[in-house]
Coordinates of C-alpha atoms in Angstrom, one line a residue:
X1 CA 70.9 -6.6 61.2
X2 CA 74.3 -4.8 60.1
X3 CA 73.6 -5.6 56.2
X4 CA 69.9 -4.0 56.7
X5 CA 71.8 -0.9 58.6
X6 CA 74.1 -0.7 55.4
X7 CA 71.4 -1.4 53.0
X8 CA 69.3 0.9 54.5
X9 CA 71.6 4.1 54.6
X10 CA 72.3 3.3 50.7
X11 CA 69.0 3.3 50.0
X12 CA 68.7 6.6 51.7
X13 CA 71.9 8.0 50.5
X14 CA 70.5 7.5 46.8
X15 CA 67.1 8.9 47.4
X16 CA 68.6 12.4 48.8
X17 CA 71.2 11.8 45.6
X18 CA 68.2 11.9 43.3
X19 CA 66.0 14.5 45.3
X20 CA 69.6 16.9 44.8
X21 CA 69.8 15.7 41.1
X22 CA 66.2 16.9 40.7
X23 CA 66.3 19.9 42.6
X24 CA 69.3 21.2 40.5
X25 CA 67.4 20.1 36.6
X26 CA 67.1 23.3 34.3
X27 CA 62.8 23.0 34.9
X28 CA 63.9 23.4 38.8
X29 CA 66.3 26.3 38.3
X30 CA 63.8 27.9 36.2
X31 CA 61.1 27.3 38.7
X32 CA 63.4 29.3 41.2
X33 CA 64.4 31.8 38.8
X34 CA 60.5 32.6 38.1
X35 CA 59.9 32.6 41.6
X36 CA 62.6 34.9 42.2
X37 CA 61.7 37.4 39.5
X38 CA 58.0 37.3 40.5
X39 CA 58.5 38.8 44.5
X40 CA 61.5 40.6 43.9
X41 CA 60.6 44.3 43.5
X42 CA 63.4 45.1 41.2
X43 CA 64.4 43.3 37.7
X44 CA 66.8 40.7 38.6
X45 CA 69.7 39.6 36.0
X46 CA 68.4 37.8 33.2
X47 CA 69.5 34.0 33.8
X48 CA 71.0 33.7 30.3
X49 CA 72.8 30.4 30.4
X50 CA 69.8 29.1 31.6
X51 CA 67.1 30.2 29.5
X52 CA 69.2 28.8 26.6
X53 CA 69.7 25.7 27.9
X54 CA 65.6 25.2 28.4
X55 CA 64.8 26.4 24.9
X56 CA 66.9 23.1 23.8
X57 CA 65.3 21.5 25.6
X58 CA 61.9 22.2 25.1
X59 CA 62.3 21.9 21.3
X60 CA 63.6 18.5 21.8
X61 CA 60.4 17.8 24.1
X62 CA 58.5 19.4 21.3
X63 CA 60.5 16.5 18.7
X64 CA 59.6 13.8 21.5
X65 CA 56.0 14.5 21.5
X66 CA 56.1 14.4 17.9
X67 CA 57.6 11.4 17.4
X68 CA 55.5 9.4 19.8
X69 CA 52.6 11.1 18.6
X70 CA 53.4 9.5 15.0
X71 CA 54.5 6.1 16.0
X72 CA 51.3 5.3 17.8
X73 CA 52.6 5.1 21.5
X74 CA 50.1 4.4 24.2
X75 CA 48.1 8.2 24.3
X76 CA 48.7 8.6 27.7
X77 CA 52.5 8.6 27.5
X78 CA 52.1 10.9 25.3
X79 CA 49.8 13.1 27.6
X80 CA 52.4 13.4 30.2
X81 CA 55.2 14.4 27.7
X82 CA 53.0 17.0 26.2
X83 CA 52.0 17.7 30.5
X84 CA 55.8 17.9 31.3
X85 CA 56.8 20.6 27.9
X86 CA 53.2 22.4 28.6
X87 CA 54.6 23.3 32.3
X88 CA 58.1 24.3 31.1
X89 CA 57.0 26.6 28.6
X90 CA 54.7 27.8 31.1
X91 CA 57.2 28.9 33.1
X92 CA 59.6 30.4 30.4
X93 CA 57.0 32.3 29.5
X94 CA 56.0 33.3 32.6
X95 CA 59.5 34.2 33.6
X96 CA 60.0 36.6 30.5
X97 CA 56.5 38.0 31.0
X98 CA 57.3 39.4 34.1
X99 CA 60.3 40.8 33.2
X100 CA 58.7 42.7 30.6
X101 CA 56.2 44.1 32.9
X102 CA 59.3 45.6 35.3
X103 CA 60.7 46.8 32.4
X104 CA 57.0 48.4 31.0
X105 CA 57.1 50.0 34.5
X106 CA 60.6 50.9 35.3
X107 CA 62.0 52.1 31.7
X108 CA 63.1 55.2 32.8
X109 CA 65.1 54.3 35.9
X110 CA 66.9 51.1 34.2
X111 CA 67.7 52.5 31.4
X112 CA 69.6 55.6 33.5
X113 CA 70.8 53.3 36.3
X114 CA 74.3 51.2 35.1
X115 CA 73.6 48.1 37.4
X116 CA 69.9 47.7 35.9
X117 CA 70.6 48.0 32.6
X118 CA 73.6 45.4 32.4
X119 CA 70.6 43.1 34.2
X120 CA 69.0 43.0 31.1
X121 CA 69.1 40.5 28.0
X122 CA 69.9 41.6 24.7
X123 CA 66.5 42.1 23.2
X124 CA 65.5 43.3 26.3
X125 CA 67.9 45.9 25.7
X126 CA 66.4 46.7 22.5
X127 CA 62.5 46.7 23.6
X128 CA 63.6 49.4 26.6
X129 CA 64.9 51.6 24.3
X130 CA 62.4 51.7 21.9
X131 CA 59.7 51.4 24.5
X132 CA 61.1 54.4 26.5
X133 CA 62.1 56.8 23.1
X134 CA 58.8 56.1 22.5
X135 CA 56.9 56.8 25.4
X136 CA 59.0 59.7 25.9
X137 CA 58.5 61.2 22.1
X138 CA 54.3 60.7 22.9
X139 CA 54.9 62.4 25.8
X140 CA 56.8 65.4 24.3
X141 CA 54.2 65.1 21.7
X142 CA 50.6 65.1 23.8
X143 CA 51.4 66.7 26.7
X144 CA 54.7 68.4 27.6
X145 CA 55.5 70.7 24.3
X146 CA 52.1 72.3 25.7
X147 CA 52.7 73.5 29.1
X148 CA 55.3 76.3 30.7
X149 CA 58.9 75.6 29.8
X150 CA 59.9 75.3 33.2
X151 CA 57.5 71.9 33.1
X152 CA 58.0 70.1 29.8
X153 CA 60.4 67.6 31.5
X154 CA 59.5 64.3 31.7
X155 CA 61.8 63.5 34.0
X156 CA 61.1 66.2 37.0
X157 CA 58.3 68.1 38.2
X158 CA 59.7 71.3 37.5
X159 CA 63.3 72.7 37.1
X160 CA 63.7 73.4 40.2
X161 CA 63.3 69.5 40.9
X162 CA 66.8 68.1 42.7
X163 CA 66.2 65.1 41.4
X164 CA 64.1 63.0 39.0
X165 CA 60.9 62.8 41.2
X166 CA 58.4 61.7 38.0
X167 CA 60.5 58.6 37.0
X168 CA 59.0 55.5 38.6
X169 CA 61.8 53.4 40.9
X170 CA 61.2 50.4 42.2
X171 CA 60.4 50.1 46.3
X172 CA 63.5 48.1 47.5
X173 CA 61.9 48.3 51.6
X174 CA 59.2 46.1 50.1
X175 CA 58.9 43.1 52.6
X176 CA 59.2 39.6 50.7
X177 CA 58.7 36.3 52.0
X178 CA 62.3 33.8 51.9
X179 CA 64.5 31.2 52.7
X180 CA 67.9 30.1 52.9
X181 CA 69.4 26.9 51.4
X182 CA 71.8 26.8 54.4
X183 CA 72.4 28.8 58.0
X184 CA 73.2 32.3 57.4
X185 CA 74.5 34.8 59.6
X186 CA 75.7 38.4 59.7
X187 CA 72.8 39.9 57.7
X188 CA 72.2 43.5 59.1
X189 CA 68.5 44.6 58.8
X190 CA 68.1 48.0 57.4
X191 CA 64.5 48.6 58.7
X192 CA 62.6 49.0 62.4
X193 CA 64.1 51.0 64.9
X194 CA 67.6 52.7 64.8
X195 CA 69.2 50.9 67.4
X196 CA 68.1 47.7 65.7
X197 CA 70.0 48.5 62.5
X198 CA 73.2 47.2 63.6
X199 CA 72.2 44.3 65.1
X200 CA 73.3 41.1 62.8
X201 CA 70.5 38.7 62.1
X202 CA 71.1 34.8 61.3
X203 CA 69.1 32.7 59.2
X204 CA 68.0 29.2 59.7
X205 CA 68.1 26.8 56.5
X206 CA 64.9 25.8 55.2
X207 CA 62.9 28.6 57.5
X208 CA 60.8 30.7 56.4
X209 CA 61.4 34.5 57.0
X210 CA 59.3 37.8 56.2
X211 CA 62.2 40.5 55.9
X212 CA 62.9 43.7 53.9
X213 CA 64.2 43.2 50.4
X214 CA 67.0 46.0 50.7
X215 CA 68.7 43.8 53.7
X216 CA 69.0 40.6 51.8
X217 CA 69.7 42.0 47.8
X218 CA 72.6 40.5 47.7
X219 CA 72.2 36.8 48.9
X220 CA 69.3 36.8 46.3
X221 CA 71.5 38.2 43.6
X222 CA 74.0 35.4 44.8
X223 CA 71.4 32.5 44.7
X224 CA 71.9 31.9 48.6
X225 CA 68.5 33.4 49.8
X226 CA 65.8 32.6 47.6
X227 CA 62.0 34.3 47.2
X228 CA 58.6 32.8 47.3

């Protein structure tokens, strides 16, 4: 009874071994990482390491299809390697899609606000910049060298504007639906009533919560909370 105990806590011990191995593959992180981007109302950093790790890998997929394509190996091997790449570059393309959107919508305010910008990939860099001189150049062009001076900002409503009321920013009270990878605590809310704003608030692991996005930025920025 003793060796099935042992055998029996191996075998278990090996199967949460490979459910961790598989939760932490590059498909998986990317999986989160889209997941992420997707509810959070703000661009997020771009996960460089990351994407470049899955573009090797999903030319050496494309090889593996290739290869076993040409060698004559049983079709439906082949189906679930072509299944397995078709999902991954789902996702990477997903992933960037969104970002692009944020960025469509946002120029303005990430390309003026530090934090965002440094968020932001190389080319990404690039296609806000050109997006946004562009954008702004139409605008001078169409609309803005044609009304009163005190109106031809893009930026404000008028020049006596305290701030840059036109530009788009993203809603960081937005509620989002999470969870935690392990028991948090000491998060302070910063919505519902005053006197509940300094109240601390715990998180259970695994739980699902439906919370503002502004009280938990930066666990998600830290990978401890994560979106769905």
């Amino acid at each position: 009874m003793a060796s099935r105990s042992v055998d029996g806590e191996q075998s278990t011990q090996a199967e949460d071994d490979y459910n961790a191995m598989l939760s932490t593959t590059d498909v998986e992180l990317l999986k989160r990482a889209w997941r992420n981007e997707k509810a959070a109302p703000e661009i997020l950093p771009f996960q460089s390491d990351l994407i470049a790790r899955v573009r090797e890998q999903i030319e050496l997929m494309e090889e593996t299809v290739e290869e076993k394509s040409t060698v004559g190996t049983d079709p439906l091997s082949v189906s679930l390697y072509q299944m397995d790449l078709d999902r991954t570059l789902f996702l990477l393309r997903s992933y960037l899609r969104i970002r692009i959107l944020k960025i469509e919508k946002y120029m303005f305010h990430i390309r003026k606000t530090e934090e965002l910008w440094n968020r932001l990939s190389k080319d990404e860099k690039f296609f806000t910049e050109r997006c946004s001189d562009d954008l702004k150049k139409h605008l001078e062009e169409s609309v803005l060298s044609k009304l009163p001076e005190n109106y031809q900002s893009y930026e404000r409503q008028s020049i006596i504007s305290e701030e840059d009321d036109m530009i788009p920013e993203p809603r960081l009270d937005t509620f989002v639906l999470c969870r935690s990878k392990d028991y948090l605590t000491g998060i302070q809310l910063g919505d519902g009533p005053v006197d509940d704003r300094s109240k601390l608030f715990e998180m259970e692991a695994g739980v699902l919560y439906f919370i503002c996005y502004k009280s938990i930025k930066p666990l998600v920025e830290s990978g401890k909370i994560e979106l769905l």
